[in-house]
Coordinates of C-alpha atoms and ligand atoms in Angstrom, one line a residue:
X1 CA -11.1 2.5 -21.6
X2 CA -13.5 2.4 -18.7
X3 CA -14.2 -0.2 -16.0
X4 CA -17.9 -1.0 -15.7
X5 CA -19.2 -1.8 -12.3
X6 CA -22.6 -3.4 -11.9
X7 CA -25.0 -3.7 -8.9
X8 CA -23.3 -6.8 -7.6
X9 CA -19.7 -6.2 -8.6
X10 CA -16.9 -6.6 -6.0
X11 CA -13.7 -4.6 -6.4
X12 CA -10.3 -5.4 -4.8
X13 CA -7.8 -2.6 -5.3
X14 CA -4.0 -2.9 -4.7
X15 CA -2.1 0.3 -4.6
X16 CA 1.6 1.1 -4.6
X17 CA 3.9 4.1 -4.4
X18 CA 2.8 5.4 -7.8
X19 CA -0.6 6.4 -6.4
X20 CA 1.1 8.9 -4.1
X21 CA 3.6 10.2 -6.6
X22 CA 1.4 13.1 -7.7
X23 CA 1.1 14.1 -4.0
X24 CA 4.9 14.6 -4.0
X25 CA 5.8 11.3 -2.2
X26 CA 8.8 9.6 -3.9
X27 CA 8.4 6.1 -5.3
X28 CA 11.0 3.4 -4.5
X29 CA 12.3 2.1 -7.8
X30 CA 13.3 4.0 -11.0
X31 CA 14.8 7.4 -11.5
X32 CA 14.5 9.7 -8.5
X33 CA 13.2 6.8 -6.4
X34 CA 14.2 6.2 -2.8
X35 CA 16.2 3.2 -3.6
X36 CA 18.3 5.0 -6.2
X37 CA 20.4 6.8 -3.6
X38 CA 20.7 4.1 -1.0
X39 CA 20.7 0.3 -1.1
X40 CA 17.4 -1.2 0.0
X41 CA 19.0 -3.6 2.5
X42 CA 20.7 -0.8 4.3
X43 CA 17.5 1.0 5.3
X44 CA 14.6 -1.5 4.9
X45 CA 15.8 -4.8 6.4
X46 CA 16.2 -5.9 10.0
X47 CA 19.9 -6.6 9.3
X48 CA 20.3 -2.9 8.2
X49 CA 18.7 -1.7 11.4
X50 CA 20.9 -4.0 13.5
X51 CA 24.0 -2.7 11.7
X52 CA 23.2 1.0 11.7
X53 CA 20.0 2.0 13.4
X54 CA 20.8 5.8 13.3
X55 CA 21.0 5.8 9.5
X56 CA 17.7 3.9 9.3
X57 CA 16.0 6.4 11.7
X58 CA 17.4 9.3 9.7
X59 CA 15.9 7.8 6.5
X60 CA 12.5 7.4 8.1
X61 CA 12.6 10.7 10.0
X62 CA 13.1 12.6 6.7
X63 CA 10.2 10.7 5.2
X64 CA 8.0 11.5 8.2
X65 CA 8.9 15.2 7.9
X66 CA 8.1 15.2 4.2
X67 CA 4.6 13.7 4.9
X68 CA 3.7 16.7 7.1
X69 CA 3.5 18.8 3.9
X70 CA 1.7 16.5 1.5
X71 CA -1.9 15.4 1.1
X72 CA -4.1 13.1 -0.9
X73 CA -4.5 13.6 -4.6
X74 CA -7.5 13.0 -6.9
X75 CA -6.4 9.3 -7.3
X76 CA -6.8 8.7 -3.5
X77 CA -10.1 10.6 -3.5
X78 CA -11.5 8.6 -6.4
X79 CA -10.8 5.4 -4.6
X80 CA -12.5 6.7 -1.4
X81 CA -15.5 7.7 -3.5
X82 CA -15.8 4.3 -5.2
X83 CA -15.7 2.7 -1.7
X84 CA -18.7 4.8 -0.6
X85 CA -20.7 3.4 -3.5
X86 CA -19.7 -0.2 -3.1
X87 CA -19.6 -0.5 0.7
X88 CA -18.5 -4.0 1.8
X89 CA -18.1 -5.1 -1.9
X90 CA -14.9 -3.0 -1.8
X91 CA -11.5 -3.6 -0.3
X92 CA -8.3 -1.5 -0.6
X93 CA -5.0 -3.2 -0.1
X94 CA -2.2 -0.7 0.0
X95 CA 1.6 -1.3 0.1
X96 CA 2.0 2.4 1.0
X97 CA 2.9 3.4 4.5
X98 CA 2.0 7.1 4.0
X99 CA -1.5 7.1 5.4
X100 CA -2.8 9.2 2.4
X101 CA -5.7 6.8 1.6
X102 CA -7.1 7.2 5.1
X103 CA -6.7 10.9 4.9
X104 CA -8.7 10.8 1.7
X105 CA -11.5 8.9 3.5
X106 CA -10.8 5.2 2.7
X107 CA -12.0 3.0 5.5
X108 CA -12.0 -0.6 4.2
X109 CA -8.3 -0.7 4.0
X110 CA -5.4 -3.1 4.7
X111 CA -2.0 -1.4 5.1
X112 CA 0.0 -4.4 4.1
X113 CA 3.4 -2.9 4.9
X114 CA 2.4 -0.9 8.0
X115 CA 2.4 2.8 8.6
X116 CA 5.3 5.1 8.8
X117 CA 3.6 7.3 11.4
X118 CA 3.7 4.5 13.9
X119 CA 6.6 3.0 15.9
X120 CA 7.0 -0.2 17.8
X121 CA 9.5 -1.8 20.1
X122 CA 11.9 -4.3 18.6
X123 CA 11.9 -6.3 21.8
X124 CA 8.6 -6.2 23.8
X125 CA 5.0 -6.9 22.7
X126 CA 3.9 -3.3 23.0
X127 CA 1.4 -2.6 20.2
X128 CA 2.4 -0.1 17.5
X129 CA 1.6 3.4 18.5
X130 CA 1.2 6.8 16.7
X131 CA 4.6 8.5 16.5
X132 CA 5.4 11.3 14.0
X133 CA 8.7 12.3 15.7
X134 CA 12.1 12.6 14.0
X135 CA 15.1 11.0 15.6
X136 CA 18.8 11.5 15.2
X137 CA 19.6 8.9 17.8
X138 CA 17.8 5.6 18.4
X139 CA 14.9 6.0 20.8
X140 CA 14.5 3.5 23.6
X141 CA 11.2 1.8 24.5
X142 CA 9.9 3.5 27.7
X143 CA 7.6 0.5 28.4
X144 CA 10.1 -2.3 28.7
X145 CA 13.2 -0.1 29.1
X146 CA 15.4 -2.4 27.1
X147 CA 14.2 -2.5 23.5
X148 CA 14.8 0.0 20.7
X149 CA 11.9 1.7 18.9
X150 CA 11.7 1.2 15.2
X151 CA 9.3 2.3 12.5
X152 CA 6.2 0.1 12.4
X153 CA 6.7 -0.9 8.8
X154 CA 7.4 -4.3 7.2
X155 CA 11.0 -4.7 6.0
X156 CA 12.3 -7.3 3.5
X157 CA 12.5 -10.7 5.0
X158 CA 9.8 -9.9 7.7
X159 CA 6.5 -11.6 7.8
X160 CA 3.3 -9.6 7.0
X161 CA 0.5 -9.5 9.5
X162 CA -1.3 -12.8 9.0
X163 CA -4.7 -11.1 9.9
X164 CA -4.1 -8.7 6.9
X165 CA -3.4 -11.6 4.5
X166 CA -6.4 -13.5 5.9
X167 CA -8.7 -10.5 5.2
X168 CA -7.5 -10.3 1.6
X169 CA -7.9 -14.1 1.1
X170 CA -11.4 -13.9 2.5
X171 CA -12.4 -11.1 0.2
X172 CA -11.2 -13.1 -2.8
X173 CA -12.9 -16.3 -1.7
X174 CA -16.2 -14.5 -1.1
X175 CA -16.2 -12.5 -4.4
X176 CA -19.0 -13.6 -6.7
X177 CA -17.7 -15.8 -9.6
X178 CA -17.6 -13.8 -12.8
X179 CA -18.5 -10.5 -11.2
X180 CA -15.4 -9.2 -9.5
X181 CA -12.4 -7.1 -10.4
X182 CA -8.8 -6.9 -9.2
X183 CA -7.3 -3.4 -10.0
X184 CA -3.6 -2.6 -9.3
X185 CA -2.5 1.0 -9.3
X186 CA 0.9 2.5 -9.3
X187 CA 2.9 -0.5 -8.3
X188 CA 5.9 -2.1 -10.1
X189 CA 4.9 -5.6 -9.0
X190 CA 8.4 -6.3 -7.7
X191 CA 7.6 -7.2 -4.1
X192 CA 5.8 -10.3 -2.8
X193 CA 3.3 -11.3 -1.6
X194 CA 1.5 -8.2 -3.0
X195 CA 2.9 -8.9 -6.5
X196 CA 1.3 -12.4 -6.4
X197 CA -2.3 -11.0 -6.0
X198 CA -2.8 -10.5 -9.8
X199 CA -2.3 -14.2 -10.6
X200 CA -4.2 -15.3 -7.5
X201 CA -7.1 -13.1 -8.6
X202 CA -7.0 -14.4 -12.1
X203 CA -7.1 -18.0 -11.0
X204 CA -10.0 -17.1 -8.7
X205 CA -12.0 -15.7 -11.6
X206 CA -11.4 -11.9 -11.2
X207 CA -11.0 -9.6 -14.1
X208 CA -7.6 -8.0 -13.8
X209 CA -6.9 -4.3 -14.5
X210 CA -3.8 -2.2 -14.1
X211 CA -3.3 1.6 -14.0
X212 CA 0.3 2.7 -14.2
X213 CA 2.4 5.4 -15.9
X214 CA 4.7 2.8 -17.4
X215 CA 4.2 -0.8 -18.3
X216 CA 5.8 -2.6 -15.4
X217 CA 7.6 -5.9 -15.6
X218 CA 4.4 -7.9 -14.8
X219 CA 2.2 -6.0 -17.3
X220 CA 1.5 -9.3 -19.1
X221 CA -0.2 -10.8 -16.1
X222 CA -3.1 -8.3 -16.5
X223 CA -5.9 -8.4 -19.0
X224 CA -6.4 -4.7 -19.1
X225 CA -3.9 -1.9 -18.9
X226 CA -4.6 1.8 -18.7
X227 CA -1.5 3.8 -19.1
X228 CA -1.2 7.2 -17.4
X229 CA -0.9 8.9 -14.0
X230 CA -3.4 7.6 -11.5
X231 CA -4.4 11.0 -10.3
X232 CA -5.8 11.7 -13.8
X233 CA -6.9 8.2 -14.7
X234 CA -8.7 7.0 -11.6
X235 CA -11.3 9.8 -11.4
X236 CA -12.3 8.9 -15.0
X237 CA -11.9 5.1 -14.9
X238 CA -15.1 3.9 -13.2
X239 CA -18.3 3.6 -15.1
X240 CA -21.6 2.6 -13.4
X241 CA -23.8 0.3 -15.3
X242 CA -27.4 1.6 -15.6
X243 CA -28.5 -0.4 -12.5
X244 CA -25.2 0.3 -10.8
X245 CA -24.5 0.7 -7.2
X246 CA -26.5 3.1 -5.0
X247 CA -24.6 6.1 -3.7
X248 CA -24.8 5.1 -0.1
X249 CA -24.9 1.3 0.6
X250 CA -25.3 0.0 4.1
Ligands
LIG1 C1 2.9 5.6 -11.3 C2 2.9 7.1 -11.1 C3 1.7 7.7 -11.2 C4 4.9 6.3 -10.8 N1 0.6 7.0 -11.5 N2 1.8 5.0 -11.6 C5 8.3 -14.7 -3.6 C6 9.2 -14.7 -4.6 C7 10.4 -14.0 -4.5 C8 10.7 -13.3 -3.3 C9 9.8 -13.3 -2.3 C10 8.6 -14.0 -2.4 N3 7.9 -13.9 -1.3 C11 8.7 -13.1 -0.4 C12 9.8 -12.7 -1.0 C13 10.9 -11.9 -0.4 C14 10.5 -10.4 -0.5 C15 10.4 -10.0 -1.9 O1 9.3 -9.7 -2.4 N4 11.5 -9.7 -2.6 C16 11.5 -9.2 -3.9 C17 12.6 -8.2 -4.1 C18 11.6 -10.3 -4.9 N5 9.3 -10.1 0.3 C19 9.4 -9.9 1.6 O2 10.4 -10.1 2.2 C20 8.1 -9.6 2.3 N6 7.9 -10.5 3.4 C21 7.5 -11.8 3.2 O3 7.0 -12.2 2.2 O4 7.6 -12.6 4.3 C22 7.6 -14.0 4.1 C23 8.9 -14.4 3.4 C24 10.1 -13.8 3.7 C25 11.3 -14.1 3.0 C26 11.2 -15.1 2.0 C27 10.0 -15.7 1.7 C28 8.8 -15.3 2.4 C29 8.1 -8.2 2.9 C30 8.2 -7.2 1.9 C31 8.3 -5.8 2.6 C32 8.4 -4.7 1.6 N7 8.7 -3.5 2.3 C33 8.9 -2.2 1.5 C34 9.4 -1.1 2.5 C35 8.2 -0.7 3.4 C36 8.6 0.4 4.4 C37 9.0 1.7 3.7 O5 8.2 2.3 3.1 O6 10.2 2.0 3.8 O7 7.7 -1.8 0.9 S1 10.0 -2.3 0.1 C38 9.1 -1.2 -0.9 O8 8.6 -1.9 -2.1 C39 7.8 -0.8 -0.1 C40 6.8 -0.8 -1.1 O9 5.5 -1.0 -0.5 C41 7.2 -2.0 -2.0 C42 6.5 -2.0 -3.3 O10 6.9 -0.9 -4.1 P1 5.9 -0.2 -5.1 O11 4.8 0.4 -4.3 O12 5.5 -1.1 -6.1 O13 6.7 1.0 -5.6 P2 7.8 1.1 -6.8 O14 8.6 2.3 -6.7 O15 8.5 -0.2 -7.0 O16 6.8 1.2 -8.1 C43 6.0 2.4 -8.3 C44 5.3 2.2 -9.7 O17 4.4 3.3 -9.8 C45 6.2 2.2 -10.9 O18 5.8 1.1 -11.7 C46 5.9 3.5 -11.6 O19 6.0 3.5 -13.0 C47 4.5 3.8 -11.1 N8 4.1 5.2 -11.1 N9 4.2 7.4 -10.8 C48 0.6 5.7 -11.7 N10 1.6 9.0 -11.0

């Protein structure tokens, strides 16, 4: 099954942990996933950080270290290539914090849940900054001197950046009726608001596609499902109609 893109088609892509699985980055749920060995609320909630910040920093430090040895896979590259063809008719919304889409060359990207290679202060308004360090003890903010540094990711119960949500809404609202596609890749559809995008897209007239190794719980929300690993499927998924997009749009 192939997804045909015409000269005016807009494409909104949502990715989840599955897209990085073939790079060697563990997913969250399911066998071998990050949540299998530790309760989510312990390491990915503000309450968990208040209770035991050292454990949280050990968890994120280990993930930072792992990222130093992984790179984008053919799934990431396929999405960067499709963006080159579509230009501003493309937007990539990722729940992943691993930065692999940017490494592959994606530019029109919204990192909905932040970036693991950034830290921020839990007290002052200092902007998130690049930080690939590993910590055994909780680092202090050297700007305000009183706050604790934490990974600049979005934990359960925390608000997502309203500017990010606005950018996604605008893309959906400006997509041409009857000629746009929502494609979800490698996500279990368990976490909101990202999980709500498929129904939002359907009601806004988008065709809905899913690429995943297994049928996730929200499979029925999608019109088209292509089963398989994204690193194999994505490079073969896109088909350009005869008058399809030029290779280098403005
Ligand atoms: C492959 C593959 C291969 C494997 N190829 N596929 C509405 C209803 C109910 C609850 C809520 C709601 N709105 C908000 C909530 C509360 C909450 C929520 O969603 N709870 C749910 C548990 C129900 N949401 C929030 O709190 C969010 N904040 C928010 O909405 O604020 C306002 C608000 C707050 C409270 C109440 C109401 C409103 C914040 C969510 C933040 C999520 N953060 C995390 C951690 C980020 C940092 C870190 O990395 O540690 O984000 S949790 C974790 O899950 C991470 C992921 O981005 C996210 C999604 O996981 P993902 O990517 O789908 O991974 P998996 O592992 O679940 O799935 C992988 C899939 O890939 C599987 O299907 C595999 O089969 C597949 N796969 N290999 C293709 N090779």
